[in-house]
């Protein structure tokens, strides 16, 4: 924890939860896409493909979050172990 009160371990776990939720949403979208393909539902399939692409971008944006947290952590200053 910093003097500012930010717990870096909790922050990292929270960001991981976001990453996991995005990964799960991507998996659900992929499964739904396959279900819609079985019934030739092109319009919703297209929407699901777009959603999957956006979710892939979100996951890519989070890559390296642990290093970013550590770099910010080290830049803030005094550290108190909790």
mmCIF file of N, CA and C in Angstrom:
data_model
loop_
_atom_site.group_PDB
_atom_site.id
_atom_site.type_symbol
_atom_site.label_atom_id
_atom_site.label_comp_id
_atom_site.label_asym_id
_atom_site.label_seq_id
_atom_site.Cartn_x
_atom_site.Cartn_y
_atom_site.Cartn_z
ATOM 1 N N UNK A 1 0.841 -1.175 0.000
ATOM 2 C CA UNK A 1 0.000 0.000 0.000
ATOM 3 C C UNK A 1 0.884 1.236 0.000
ATOM 4 N N UNK A 2 0.475 2.245 -0.721
ATOM 5 C CA UNK A 2 1.191 3.518 -0.761
ATOM 6 C C UNK A 2 0.708 4.434 0.346
ATOM 7 N N UNK A 3 1.464 5.499 0.563
ATOM 8 C CA UNK A 3 1.003 6.554 1.466
ATOM 9 C C UNK A 3 -0.347 7.086 1.018
ATOM 10 N N UNK A 4 -0.621 7.007 -0.269
ATOM 11 C CA UNK A 4 -1.881 7.516 -0.810
ATOM 12 C C UNK A 4 -3.051 6.592 -0.489
ATOM 13 N N UNK A 5 -2.779 5.396 0.004
ATOM 14 C CA UNK A 5 -3.834 4.470 0.383
ATOM 15 C C UNK A 5 -4.214 3.464 -0.693
ATOM 16 N N UNK A 6 -3.517 3.450 -1.803
ATOM 17 C CA UNK A 6 -3.838 2.509 -2.885
ATOM 18 C C UNK A 6 -3.155 1.174 -2.609
ATOM 19 N N UNK A 7 -3.931 0.115 -2.568
ATOM 20 C CA UNK A 7 -3.389 -1.224 -2.366
ATOM 21 C C UNK A 7 -3.135 -1.824 -3.740
ATOM 22 N N UNK A 8 -1.869 -2.001 -4.075
ATOM 23 C CA UNK A 8 -1.491 -2.467 -5.409
ATOM 24 C C UNK A 8 -1.942 -3.903 -5.669
ATOM 25 N N UNK A 9 -1.933 -4.733 -4.638
ATOM 26 C CA UNK A 9 -2.394 -6.112 -4.810
ATOM 27 C C UNK A 9 -3.868 -6.155 -5.167
ATOM 28 N N UNK A 10 -4.668 -5.339 -4.485
ATOM 29 C CA UNK A 10 -6.100 -5.288 -4.786
ATOM 30 C C UNK A 10 -6.344 -4.707 -6.178
ATOM 31 N N UNK A 11 -5.554 -3.705 -6.537
ATOM 32 C CA UNK A 11 -5.684 -3.118 -7.868
ATOM 33 C C UNK A 11 -5.406 -4.166 -8.943
ATOM 34 N N UNK A 12 -4.325 -4.915 -8.776
ATOM 35 C CA UNK A 12 -3.971 -5.949 -9.751
ATOM 36 C C UNK A 12 -5.061 -7.022 -9.839
ATOM 37 N N UNK A 13 -5.603 -7.427 -8.697
ATOM 38 C CA UNK A 13 -6.672 -8.436 -8.710
ATOM 39 C C UNK A 13 -7.917 -7.891 -9.399
ATOM 40 N N UNK A 14 -8.223 -6.623 -9.186
ATOM 41 C CA UNK A 14 -9.401 -6.023 -9.815
ATOM 42 C C UNK A 14 -9.237 -5.937 -11.330
ATOM 43 N N UNK A 15 -8.051 -5.559 -11.790
ATOM 44 C CA UNK A 15 -7.813 -5.492 -13.230
ATOM 45 C C UNK A 15 -7.871 -6.891 -13.826
ATOM 46 N N UNK A 16 -7.355 -7.884 -13.103
ATOM 47 C CA UNK A 16 -7.432 -9.272 -13.579
ATOM 48 C C UNK A 16 -8.884 -9.708 -13.684
ATOM 49 N N UNK A 17 -9.732 -9.288 -12.752
ATOM 50 C CA UNK A 17 -11.152 -9.627 -12.827
ATOM 51 C C UNK A 17 -11.781 -9.022 -14.076
ATOM 52 N N UNK A 18 -11.405 -7.800 -14.407
ATOM 53 C CA UNK A 18 -11.911 -7.170 -15.632
ATOM 54 C C UNK A 18 -11.455 -7.973 -16.841
ATOM 55 N N UNK A 19 -10.175 -8.338 -16.875
ATOM 56 C CA UNK A 19 -9.634 -9.121 -17.983
ATOM 57 C C UNK A 19 -10.356 -10.461 -18.100
ATOM 58 N N UNK A 20 -10.582 -11.113 -16.969
ATOM 59 C CA UNK A 20 -11.292 -12.396 -16.975
ATOM 60 C C UNK A 20 -12.732 -12.238 -17.467
ATOM 61 N N UNK A 21 -13.399 -11.157 -17.060
ATOM 62 C CA UNK A 21 -14.777 -10.912 -17.492
ATOM 63 C C UNK A 21 -14.834 -10.668 -18.999
ATOM 64 N N UNK A 22 -13.869 -9.930 -19.523
ATOM 65 C CA UNK A 22 -13.815 -9.678 -20.965
ATOM 66 C C UNK A 22 -13.566 -10.998 -21.704
ATOM 67 N N UNK A 23 -12.661 -11.822 -21.182
ATOM 68 C CA UNK A 23 -12.373 -13.123 -21.808
ATOM 69 C C UNK A 23 -13.621 -14.008 -21.804
ATOM 70 N N UNK A 24 -14.364 -13.980 -20.716
ATOM 71 C CA UNK A 24 -15.584 -14.781 -20.627
ATOM 72 C C UNK A 24 -16.640 -14.272 -21.614
ATOM 73 N N UNK A 25 -16.787 -12.966 -21.706
ATOM 74 C CA UNK A 25 -17.745 -12.391 -22.662
ATOM 75 C C UNK A 25 -17.359 -12.752 -24.094
ATOM 76 N N UNK A 26 -16.080 -12.783 -24.365
ATOM 77 C CA UNK A 26 -15.603 -13.149 -25.703
ATOM 78 C C UNK A 26 -15.938 -14.613 -25.997
ATOM 79 N N UNK A 27 -15.737 -15.474 -25.000
ATOM 80 C CA UNK A 27 -16.042 -16.893 -25.157
ATOM 81 C C UNK A 27 -17.547 -17.098 -25.392
ATOM 82 N N UNK A 28 -18.378 -16.406 -24.632
ATOM 83 C CA UNK A 28 -19.830 -16.515 -24.816
ATOM 84 C C UNK A 28 -20.228 -16.037 -26.217
ATOM 85 N N UNK A 29 -19.647 -14.926 -26.639
ATOM 86 C CA UNK A 29 -19.947 -14.386 -27.970
ATOM 87 C C UNK A 29 -19.573 -15.385 -29.050
ATOM 88 N N UNK A 30 -18.442 -16.036 -28.877
ATOM 89 C CA UNK A 30 -17.976 -17.030 -29.849
ATOM 90 C C UNK A 30 -18.935 -18.216 -29.909
ATOM 91 N N UNK A 31 -19.380 -18.676 -28.756
ATOM 92 C CA UNK A 31 -20.326 -19.799 -28.716
ATOM 93 C C UNK A 31 -21.657 -19.419 -29.371
ATOM 94 N N UNK A 32 -22.117 -18.199 -29.073
ATOM 95 C CA UNK A 32 -23.359 -17.733 -29.694
ATOM 96 C C UNK A 32 -23.210 -17.610 -31.202
ATOM 97 N N UNK A 33 -22.056 -17.153 -31.639
ATOM 98 C CA UNK A 33 -21.810 -17.033 -33.075
ATOM 99 C C UNK A 33 -21.975 -18.386 -33.753
ATOM 100 N N UNK A 34 -21.400 -19.431 -33.158
ATOM 101 C CA UNK A 34 -21.540 -20.761 -33.740
ATOM 102 C C UNK A 34 -22.997 -21.209 -33.748
ATOM 103 N N UNK A 35 -23.732 -20.856 -32.713
ATOM 104 C CA UNK A 35 -25.150 -21.222 -32.671
ATOM 105 C C UNK A 35 -25.923 -20.508 -33.773
ATOM 106 N N UNK A 36 -25.605 -19.240 -34.014
ATOM 107 C CA UNK A 36 -26.326 -18.496 -35.052
ATOM 108 C C UNK A 36 -25.948 -18.988 -36.448
ATOM 109 N N UNK A 37 -24.727 -19.463 -36.621
ATOM 110 C CA UNK A 37 -24.308 -19.987 -37.924
ATOM 111 C C UNK A 37 -25.121 -21.220 -38.305
ATOM 112 N N UNK A 38 -25.499 -21.991 -37.317
ATOM 113 C CA UNK A 38 -26.265 -23.205 -37.577
ATOM 114 C C UNK A 38 -27.639 -22.883 -38.173
ATOM 115 N N UNK A 39 -28.122 -21.662 -37.935
ATOM 116 C CA UNK A 39 -29.445 -21.266 -38.426
ATOM 117 C C UNK A 39 -29.368 -20.131 -39.451
ATOM 118 N N UNK A 40 -28.191 -19.933 -40.024
ATOM 119 C CA UNK A 40 -27.987 -18.897 -41.045
ATOM 120 C C UNK A 40 -28.487 -17.513 -40.598
ATOM 121 N N UNK A 41 -28.171 -17.148 -39.377
ATOM 122 C CA UNK A 41 -28.575 -15.851 -38.833
ATOM 123 C C UNK A 41 -27.417 -14.867 -39.030
ATOM 124 N N UNK A 42 -27.307 -14.351 -40.243
ATOM 125 C CA UNK A 42 -26.154 -13.537 -40.639
ATOM 126 C C UNK A 42 -26.085 -12.192 -39.927
ATOM 127 N N UNK A 43 -27.238 -11.539 -39.734
ATOM 128 C CA UNK A 43 -27.202 -10.191 -39.151
ATOM 129 C C UNK A 43 -26.707 -10.220 -37.708
ATOM 130 N N UNK A 44 -27.257 -11.119 -36.904
ATOM 131 C CA UNK A 44 -26.793 -11.188 -35.511
ATOM 132 C C UNK A 44 -25.381 -11.763 -35.466
ATOM 133 N N UNK A 45 -25.083 -12.656 -36.394
ATOM 134 C CA UNK A 45 -23.724 -13.191 -36.470
ATOM 135 C C UNK A 45 -22.713 -12.094 -36.720
ATOM 136 N N UNK A 46 -23.064 -11.166 -37.591
ATOM 137 C CA UNK A 46 -22.188 -10.030 -37.877
ATOM 138 C C UNK A 46 -21.977 -9.174 -36.632
ATOM 139 N N UNK A 47 -23.056 -8.957 -35.897
ATOM 140 C CA UNK A 47 -22.958 -8.170 -34.652
ATOM 141 C C UNK A 47 -22.061 -8.875 -33.638
ATOM 142 N N UNK A 48 -22.199 -10.185 -33.546
ATOM 143 C CA UNK A 48 -21.364 -10.945 -32.610
ATOM 144 C C UNK A 48 -19.897 -10.906 -33.024
ATOM 145 N N UNK A 49 -19.642 -10.967 -34.320
ATOM 146 C CA UNK A 49 -18.257 -10.863 -34.799
ATOM 147 C C UNK A 49 -17.665 -9.504 -34.443
ATOM 148 N N UNK A 50 -18.466 -8.453 -34.595
ATOM 149 C CA UNK A 50 -18.003 -7.114 -34.221
ATOM 150 C C UNK A 50 -17.726 -7.032 -32.718
ATOM 151 N N UNK A 51 -18.612 -7.624 -31.928
ATOM 152 C CA UNK A 51 -18.421 -7.633 -30.482
ATOM 153 C C UNK A 51 -17.148 -8.391 -30.106
ATOM 154 N N UNK A 52 -16.931 -9.516 -30.760
ATOM 155 C CA UNK A 52 -15.728 -10.303 -30.478
ATOM 156 C C UNK A 52 -14.471 -9.513 -30.810
ATOM 157 N N UNK A 53 -14.499 -8.783 -31.913
ATOM 158 C CA UNK A 53 -13.337 -7.971 -32.288
ATOM 159 C C UNK A 53 -13.086 -6.887 -31.237
ATOM 160 N N UNK A 54 -14.153 -6.269 -30.751
ATOM 161 C CA UNK A 54 -14.011 -5.235 -29.723
ATOM 162 C C UNK A 54 -13.487 -5.836 -28.418
ATOM 163 N N UNK A 55 -13.964 -7.010 -28.074
ATOM 164 C CA UNK A 55 -13.492 -7.680 -26.858
ATOM 165 C C UNK A 55 -12.025 -8.086 -26.997
ATOM 166 N N UNK A 56 -11.626 -8.505 -28.194
ATOM 167 C CA UNK A 56 -10.211 -8.815 -28.440
ATOM 168 C C UNK A 56 -9.356 -7.559 -28.252
ATOM 169 N N UNK A 57 -9.859 -6.422 -28.730
ATOM 170 C CA UNK A 57 -9.133 -5.157 -28.545
ATOM 171 C C UNK A 57 -9.030 -4.789 -27.069
ATOM 172 N N UNK A 58 -10.095 -5.016 -26.328
ATOM 173 C CA UNK A 58 -10.083 -4.708 -24.893
ATOM 174 C C UNK A 58 -9.040 -5.557 -24.167
ATOM 175 N N UNK A 59 -8.996 -6.833 -24.496
ATOM 176 C CA UNK A 59 -8.002 -7.705 -23.858
ATOM 177 C C UNK A 59 -6.592 -7.284 -24.239
ATOM 178 N N UNK A 60 -6.400 -6.924 -25.501
ATOM 179 C CA UNK A 60 -5.079 -6.477 -25.949
ATOM 180 C C UNK A 60 -4.665 -5.202 -25.214
ATOM 181 N N UNK A 61 -5.632 -4.318 -24.966
ATOM 182 C CA UNK A 61 -5.333 -3.070 -24.252
ATOM 183 C C UNK A 61 -4.878 -3.339 -22.819
ATOM 184 N N UNK A 62 -5.338 -4.432 -22.242
ATOM 185 C CA UNK A 62 -4.964 -4.767 -20.867
ATOM 186 C C UNK A 62 -3.652 -5.544 -20.760
ATOM 187 N N UNK A 63 -3.111 -5.983 -21.902
ATOM 188 C CA UNK A 63 -1.850 -6.728 -21.853
ATOM 189 C C UNK A 63 -0.782 -5.887 -21.161
ATOM 190 N N UNK A 64 -0.053 -6.513 -20.276
ATOM 191 C CA UNK A 64 1.024 -5.833 -19.567
ATOM 192 C C UNK A 64 0.553 -4.982 -18.401
ATOM 193 N N UNK A 65 -0.704 -5.189 -17.970
ATOM 194 C CA UNK A 65 -1.213 -4.367 -16.872
ATOM 195 C C UNK A 65 -0.413 -4.537 -15.587
ATOM 196 N N UNK A 66 0.099 -5.731 -15.347
ATOM 197 C CA UNK A 66 0.879 -5.944 -14.122
ATOM 198 C C UNK A 66 2.148 -5.093 -14.127
ATOM 199 N N UNK A 67 2.829 -5.026 -15.271
ATOM 200 C CA UNK A 67 4.026 -4.191 -15.384
ATOM 201 C C UNK A 67 3.674 -2.716 -15.232
ATOM 202 N N UNK A 68 2.534 -2.318 -15.786
ATOM 203 C CA UNK A 68 2.114 -0.923 -15.674
ATOM 204 C C UNK A 68 1.806 -0.562 -14.226
ATOM 205 N N UNK A 69 1.153 -1.458 -13.511
ATOM 206 C CA UNK A 69 0.856 -1.212 -12.098
ATOM 207 C C UNK A 69 2.148 -1.091 -11.310
ATOM 208 N N UNK A 70 3.087 -2.003 -11.573
ATOM 209 C CA UNK A 70 4.354 -1.953 -10.847
ATOM 210 C C UNK A 70 5.125 -0.673 -11.154
ATOM 211 N N UNK A 71 5.140 -0.265 -12.415
ATOM 212 C CA UNK A 71 5.842 0.965 -12.791
ATOM 213 C C UNK A 71 5.212 2.168 -12.105
ATOM 214 N N UNK A 72 3.878 2.234 -12.093
ATOM 215 C CA UNK A 72 3.203 3.330 -11.397
ATOM 216 C C UNK A 72 3.473 3.258 -9.908
ATOM 217 N N UNK A 73 3.448 2.058 -9.374
ATOM 218 C CA UNK A 73 3.712 1.835 -7.959
ATOM 219 C C UNK A 73 5.084 2.374 -7.571
ATOM 220 N N UNK A 74 6.069 2.078 -8.384
ATOM 221 C CA UNK A 74 7.440 2.522 -8.112
ATOM 222 C C UNK A 74 7.606 4.019 -8.313
ATOM 223 N N UNK A 75 6.773 4.626 -9.136
ATOM 224 C CA UNK A 75 6.884 6.054 -9.424
ATOM 225 C C UNK A 75 6.256 6.929 -8.349
ATOM 226 N N UNK A 76 5.352 6.366 -7.548
ATOM 227 C CA UNK A 76 4.610 7.162 -6.582
ATOM 228 C C UNK A 76 5.467 7.607 -5.407
ATOM 229 N N UNK A 77 6.329 6.736 -4.929
ATOM 230 C CA UNK A 77 7.176 7.152 -3.812
ATOM 231 C C UNK A 77 7.210 6.126 -2.705
ATOM 232 N N UNK A 78 7.047 6.607 -1.499
ATOM 233 C CA UNK A 78 7.163 5.768 -0.307
ATOM 234 C C UNK A 78 6.148 4.630 -0.338
ATOM 235 N N UNK A 79 6.617 3.453 0.039
ATOM 236 C CA UNK A 79 5.777 2.267 0.043
ATOM 237 C C UNK A 79 5.672 1.752 1.461
ATOM 238 N N UNK A 80 4.460 1.430 1.889
ATOM 239 C CA UNK A 80 4.247 0.776 3.179
ATOM 240 C C UNK A 80 3.747 -0.633 2.894
ATOM 241 N N UNK A 81 4.372 -1.606 3.481
ATOM 242 C CA UNK A 81 3.904 -2.976 3.310
ATOM 243 C C UNK A 81 2.716 -3.213 4.230
ATOM 244 N N UNK A 82 1.703 -3.859 3.701
ATOM 245 C CA UNK A 82 0.501 -4.133 4.490
ATOM 246 C C UNK A 82 0.298 -5.612 4.551
#
